[in-house]
Tab-separated table of C-alpha atoms in Angstrom:
chain	number	residue	atom	x	y	z
E	4	LYS	CA	146.646	121.565	186.278
E	5	GLU	CA	146.906	120.287	189.751
E	6	ASP	CA	145.803	116.667	188.064
E	7	LEU	CA	148.714	113.783	187.590
E	8	SER	CA	148.329	112.136	184.041
E	9	PHE	CA	148.476	108.419	183.960
E	10	ASN	CA	151.554	108.669	182.153
E	11	GLU	CA	153.045	110.922	185.123
E	12	CYS	CA	151.903	108.115	187.569
E	13	LEU	CA	153.088	105.246	185.656
E	14	ILE	CA	156.290	106.948	185.497
E	15	ALA	CA	156.591	107.729	189.151
E	16	TYR	CA	155.533	103.934	190.004
E	17	LEU	CA	158.430	102.763	187.707
E	18	LEU	CA	161.000	105.118	189.190
E	19	GLY	CA	159.809	104.197	192.880
E	20	GLY	CA	160.204	100.356	191.996
E	21	GLN	CA	163.457	100.823	190.277
E	22	ALA	CA	162.132	99.357	187.062
E	23	ILE	CA	163.614	102.299	185.337
E	24	THR	CA	166.465	104.939	186.037
E	25	PRO	CA	166.320	108.764	185.641
E	26	GLU	CA	168.921	108.573	182.887
E	27	GLU	CA	166.715	105.965	180.694
E	28	LEU	CA	163.824	108.540	180.936
E	29	ARG	CA	165.834	110.728	178.745
E	30	GLU	CA	166.003	108.042	175.979
E	31	PHE	CA	162.247	106.911	176.219
E	32	LYS	CA	159.241	108.003	178.633
E	33	PRO	CA	157.027	104.849	179.711
E	34	SER	CA	153.427	105.686	178.357
E	35	ALA	CA	149.876	103.752	178.203
E	36	CYS	CA	149.694	101.980	174.733
E	37	ASN	CA	145.947	101.939	174.851
E	38	ARG	CA	143.043	103.640	176.730
E	39	LEU	CA	139.687	103.026	178.530
E	40	ASP	CA	136.771	105.117	178.605
E	41	ARG	CA	136.572	107.782	181.813
E	42	ASN	CA	135.424	105.571	184.486
E	43	THR	CA	135.900	102.189	183.164
E	44	SER	CA	138.291	100.255	185.419
E	45	GLY	CA	140.609	97.531	184.988
E	46	ILE	CA	143.823	96.942	182.863
E	47	VAL	CA	145.817	99.278	180.860
E	48	LEU	CA	148.574	98.258	178.456
E	49	CYS	CA	151.659	99.953	179.175
E	50	ALA	CA	155.385	100.081	177.653
E	51	LYS	CA	158.739	100.678	179.669
E	52	THR	CA	160.819	100.543	176.299
E	53	VAL	CA	160.810	101.431	172.834
E	54	GLN	CA	160.813	97.780	171.714
E	55	GLY	CA	157.931	97.217	174.189
E	56	ALA	CA	155.699	100.140	172.563
E	57	GLN	CA	156.518	98.867	169.127
E	58	MET	CA	155.368	95.261	170.153
E	59	LEU	CA	152.154	96.296	171.975
E	60	SER	CA	151.328	98.572	169.042
E	61	ASP	CA	151.636	95.905	166.389
E	62	LEU	CA	149.630	93.241	168.317
E	63	LEU	CA	146.695	95.962	168.976
E	64	LYS	CA	146.942	97.172	165.431
E	65	THR	CA	146.564	93.398	163.952
E	66	ARG	CA	143.798	92.675	166.841
E	67	SER	CA	145.860	89.627	168.071
E	68	LEU	CA	145.845	90.861	171.494
E	69	HIS	CA	142.580	89.797	173.170
E	70	LYS	CA	140.901	92.359	175.746
E	71	PHE	CA	138.075	90.923	177.829
E	72	TYR	CA	135.526	92.862	180.146
E	73	ARG	CA	132.994	92.288	182.231
E	74	LEU	CA	129.709	94.401	182.322
E	75	TYR	CA	126.363	94.547	183.538
E	76	VAL	CA	123.373	95.092	181.109
E	77	LYS	CA	119.811	95.816	181.286
E	78	GLY	CA	117.723	93.001	180.384
E	79	THR	CA	118.043	89.005	179.892
E	80	ILE	CA	121.006	87.927	177.543
E	81	ALA	CA	121.020	83.950	177.484
E	82	GLU	CA	123.183	83.266	174.531
E	83	GLU	CA	126.788	84.157	173.337
E	84	LYS	CA	126.705	86.449	170.233
E	85	THR	CA	128.821	88.477	167.966
E	86	ILE	CA	127.658	91.482	166.641
E	87	GLU	CA	128.944	93.898	164.206
E	88	GLY	CA	127.988	97.465	162.826
E	89	TYR	CA	129.483	100.918	161.875
E	90	LEU	CA	130.689	103.374	164.449
E	91	TYR	CA	130.137	107.288	163.926
E	92	LYS	CA	132.079	109.724	166.405
E	93	ASP	CA	130.413	113.105	166.963
E	94	GLU	CA	133.734	114.752	168.016
E	95	LYS	CA	131.793	117.916	169.232
E	96	HIS	CA	130.046	116.111	171.831
E	97	ASN	CA	132.201	113.154	172.454
E	98	THR	CA	129.483	110.641	171.636
E	99	VAL	CA	129.219	107.905	168.961
E	100	THR	CA	126.247	106.213	167.219
E	101	ILE	CA	125.967	102.860	165.717
E	102	ASP	CA	124.586	102.222	162.590
E	103	ARG	CA	124.215	98.811	160.715
E	104	ASP	CA	125.467	99.730	157.553
E	105	ALA	CA	128.440	101.989	156.371
E	106	GLY	CA	126.207	104.830	155.129
E	107	ARG	CA	127.806	108.039	156.835
E	108	PRO	CA	131.369	109.317	155.967
E	109	LYS	CA	134.037	108.495	158.269
E	110	ALA	CA	131.980	105.519	159.816
E	111	SER	CA	134.290	102.753	161.428
E	112	TYR	CA	133.391	99.277	161.331
E	113	ILE	CA	133.058	97.430	164.547
E	114	CYS	CA	132.729	94.131	166.143
E	115	THR	CA	131.827	92.878	169.372
E	116	ARG	CA	131.411	89.699	171.067
E	117	TYR	CA	129.685	88.817	174.371
E	118	LEU	CA	129.093	85.626	176.567
E	119	PRO	CA	126.543	85.618	179.146
E	120	ILE	CA	127.801	84.644	182.742
E	121	ARG	CA	124.609	85.153	184.612
E	122	GLN	CA	120.994	86.302	184.378
E	123	GLU	CA	119.419	88.105	187.330
E	124	ALA	CA	115.901	89.893	187.693
E	125	ASP	CA	116.488	92.799	185.687
E	126	LYS	CA	119.863	92.563	184.368
E	127	SER	CA	122.639	90.143	182.946
E	128	LEU	CA	126.214	89.728	183.668
E	129	LEU	CA	128.418	89.737	180.563
E	130	ASP	CA	131.911	88.529	179.607
E	131	GLY	CA	132.510	91.084	176.494
E	132	GLU	CA	135.308	91.214	173.826
E	133	VAL	CA	135.932	94.291	171.558
E	134	ILE	CA	137.198	92.921	168.559
E	135	THR	CA	137.939	96.354	166.788
E	136	GLY	CA	138.433	98.563	170.162
E	137	LYS	CA	136.805	101.843	169.205
E	138	SER	CA	136.056	104.668	171.533
E	139	HIS	CA	132.849	103.740	173.588
E	140	GLN	CA	132.386	100.726	171.462
E	141	ILE	CA	131.234	98.371	173.751
E	142	ARG	CA	128.896	100.708	175.654
E	143	ALA	CA	127.122	102.188	172.710
E	144	HIS	CA	126.925	98.700	170.753
E	145	LEU	CA	125.203	96.944	173.682
E	146	SER	CA	122.810	99.989	174.154
E	147	SER	CA	121.973	99.954	170.384
E	148	ILE	CA	120.664	96.381	170.769
E	149	GLY	CA	118.472	97.203	173.600
E	150	HIS	CA	120.825	96.219	176.447
E	151	PRO	CA	122.525	99.412	178.028
E	152	LEU	CA	125.250	99.038	180.503
E	153	LEU	CA	124.239	99.579	184.096
E	154	GLY	CA	125.307	103.110	185.318
E	155	ASP	CA	125.801	104.320	181.878
E	156	TYR	CA	124.212	107.785	181.671
E	157	LYS	CA	125.501	108.886	178.387
E	158	TYR	CA	124.307	105.722	176.298
E	159	GLY	CA	121.917	104.116	179.094
E	160	ASP	CA	118.669	103.965	180.664
E	161	ARG	CA	118.235	107.060	182.936
E	162	ALA	CA	115.495	105.741	185.033
E	163	TRP	CA	117.073	102.280	185.528
E	164	ASN	CA	120.456	103.923	186.343
E	165	GLU	CA	118.640	105.980	189.099
E	166	LYS	CA	117.523	102.987	190.965
E	167	TYR	CA	120.761	101.478	191.286
E	168	ARG	CA	122.332	105.009	191.775
E	169	GLN	CA	120.064	105.643	194.903
E	170	LYS	CA	120.445	102.345	196.230
E	171	TYR	CA	123.987	101.443	195.650
E	172	ASP	CA	125.603	104.704	194.815
E	173	VAL	CA	126.346	103.490	191.265
E	174	ASN	CA	127.669	106.590	189.395
E	175	HIS	CA	129.344	105.323	186.433
E	176	GLN	CA	129.085	102.347	183.629
E	177	LEU	CA	129.874	98.893	185.271
E	178	LEU	CA	132.660	97.997	182.811
E	179	HIS	CA	135.922	96.525	184.146
E	180	ALA	CA	138.652	95.516	181.706
E	181	TYR	CA	139.288	92.173	183.843
E	182	ARG	CA	141.335	90.314	181.484
E	183	VAL	CA	144.082	90.432	178.587
E	184	VAL	CA	145.574	87.583	176.691
E	185	PHE	CA	148.666	87.529	174.626
E	186	PRO	CA	149.023	85.415	171.387
E	187	PRO	CA	151.941	83.189	170.753
E	188	MET	CA	155.347	85.109	171.027
E	189	GLU	CA	158.890	84.228	169.937
E	190	GLY	CA	161.835	85.830	170.559
E	191	ILE	CA	162.671	88.238	173.245
E	192	TRP	CA	158.850	88.243	173.951
E	193	ALA	CA	158.538	84.297	174.346
E	194	ASP	CA	157.935	84.529	178.292
E	195	LEU	CA	154.541	86.617	177.283
E	196	SER	CA	153.444	83.790	174.828
E	197	GLU	CA	149.598	83.095	175.434
E	198	ARG	CA	149.848	84.420	179.005
E	199	ALA	CA	146.909	86.139	180.458
E	200	PHE	CA	146.795	89.025	183.026
E	201	MET	CA	143.831	89.778	185.188
E	202	ALA	CA	142.496	92.299	187.510
E	203	PRO	CA	140.393	91.719	190.331
E	204	MET	CA	136.668	92.887	190.020
E	205	PRO	CA	135.419	95.917	191.530
E	206	GLU	CA	133.236	95.577	195.079
E	207	ILE	CA	130.726	97.314	193.166
E	208	PHE	CA	129.800	94.534	191.091
E	209	GLY	CA	129.534	92.124	193.734
E	210	GLN	CA	127.161	94.604	195.733
E	211	VAL	CA	124.502	95.070	192.950
E	212	ALA	CA	124.611	91.258	192.349
E	213	ASP	CA	121.287	89.125	192.377
E	214	ASP	CA	119.425	92.500	192.938
E	215	GLY	CA	116.361	93.944	190.782
E	216	PHE	CA	113.790	96.293	190.890
E	217	SER	CA	110.336	95.410	189.610
């Protein structure tokens, strides 16, 4: 009960900067239009107006807005690749599993693209794009092909994670939503056309860079 929600922080920020007025809040309450997994850092898309919420909803639904992540995974990845599968969510335990085929009821198609940025002693830094954007998608999908995220205790390699936790205090997945790119836009949204927005990388990414354990 003592916590503030993301939306409450957003409204306080907009009010403090006079981007909205208390009167406008009676008509529409600004809110987040997408979400990140707990402990994933980076950009969240938000709407100040009804029109903005509708626009962002349409872009997310049609998958025309591109969202990119930086992430560290175990092992060596040297080639760009697009992987597909079917995600099944266990609501009771808040976990997902990945299947190659759509065998189970309520399984959702997923598509993830990744590009290697750098290979290190025991890990690779990737640029990832979630084409479909399902809950826990990028974490579970990379883990399913043998490259779990560094610091991910839900889908990752616990023994490997522990080495980095003890040395660098890595206690959550190193996954950062660092860039979003808008598609071509017209009309009132023309100023957003093909624009990219970026969030600085967390310091922990630099701290663990080029390290490795035998």
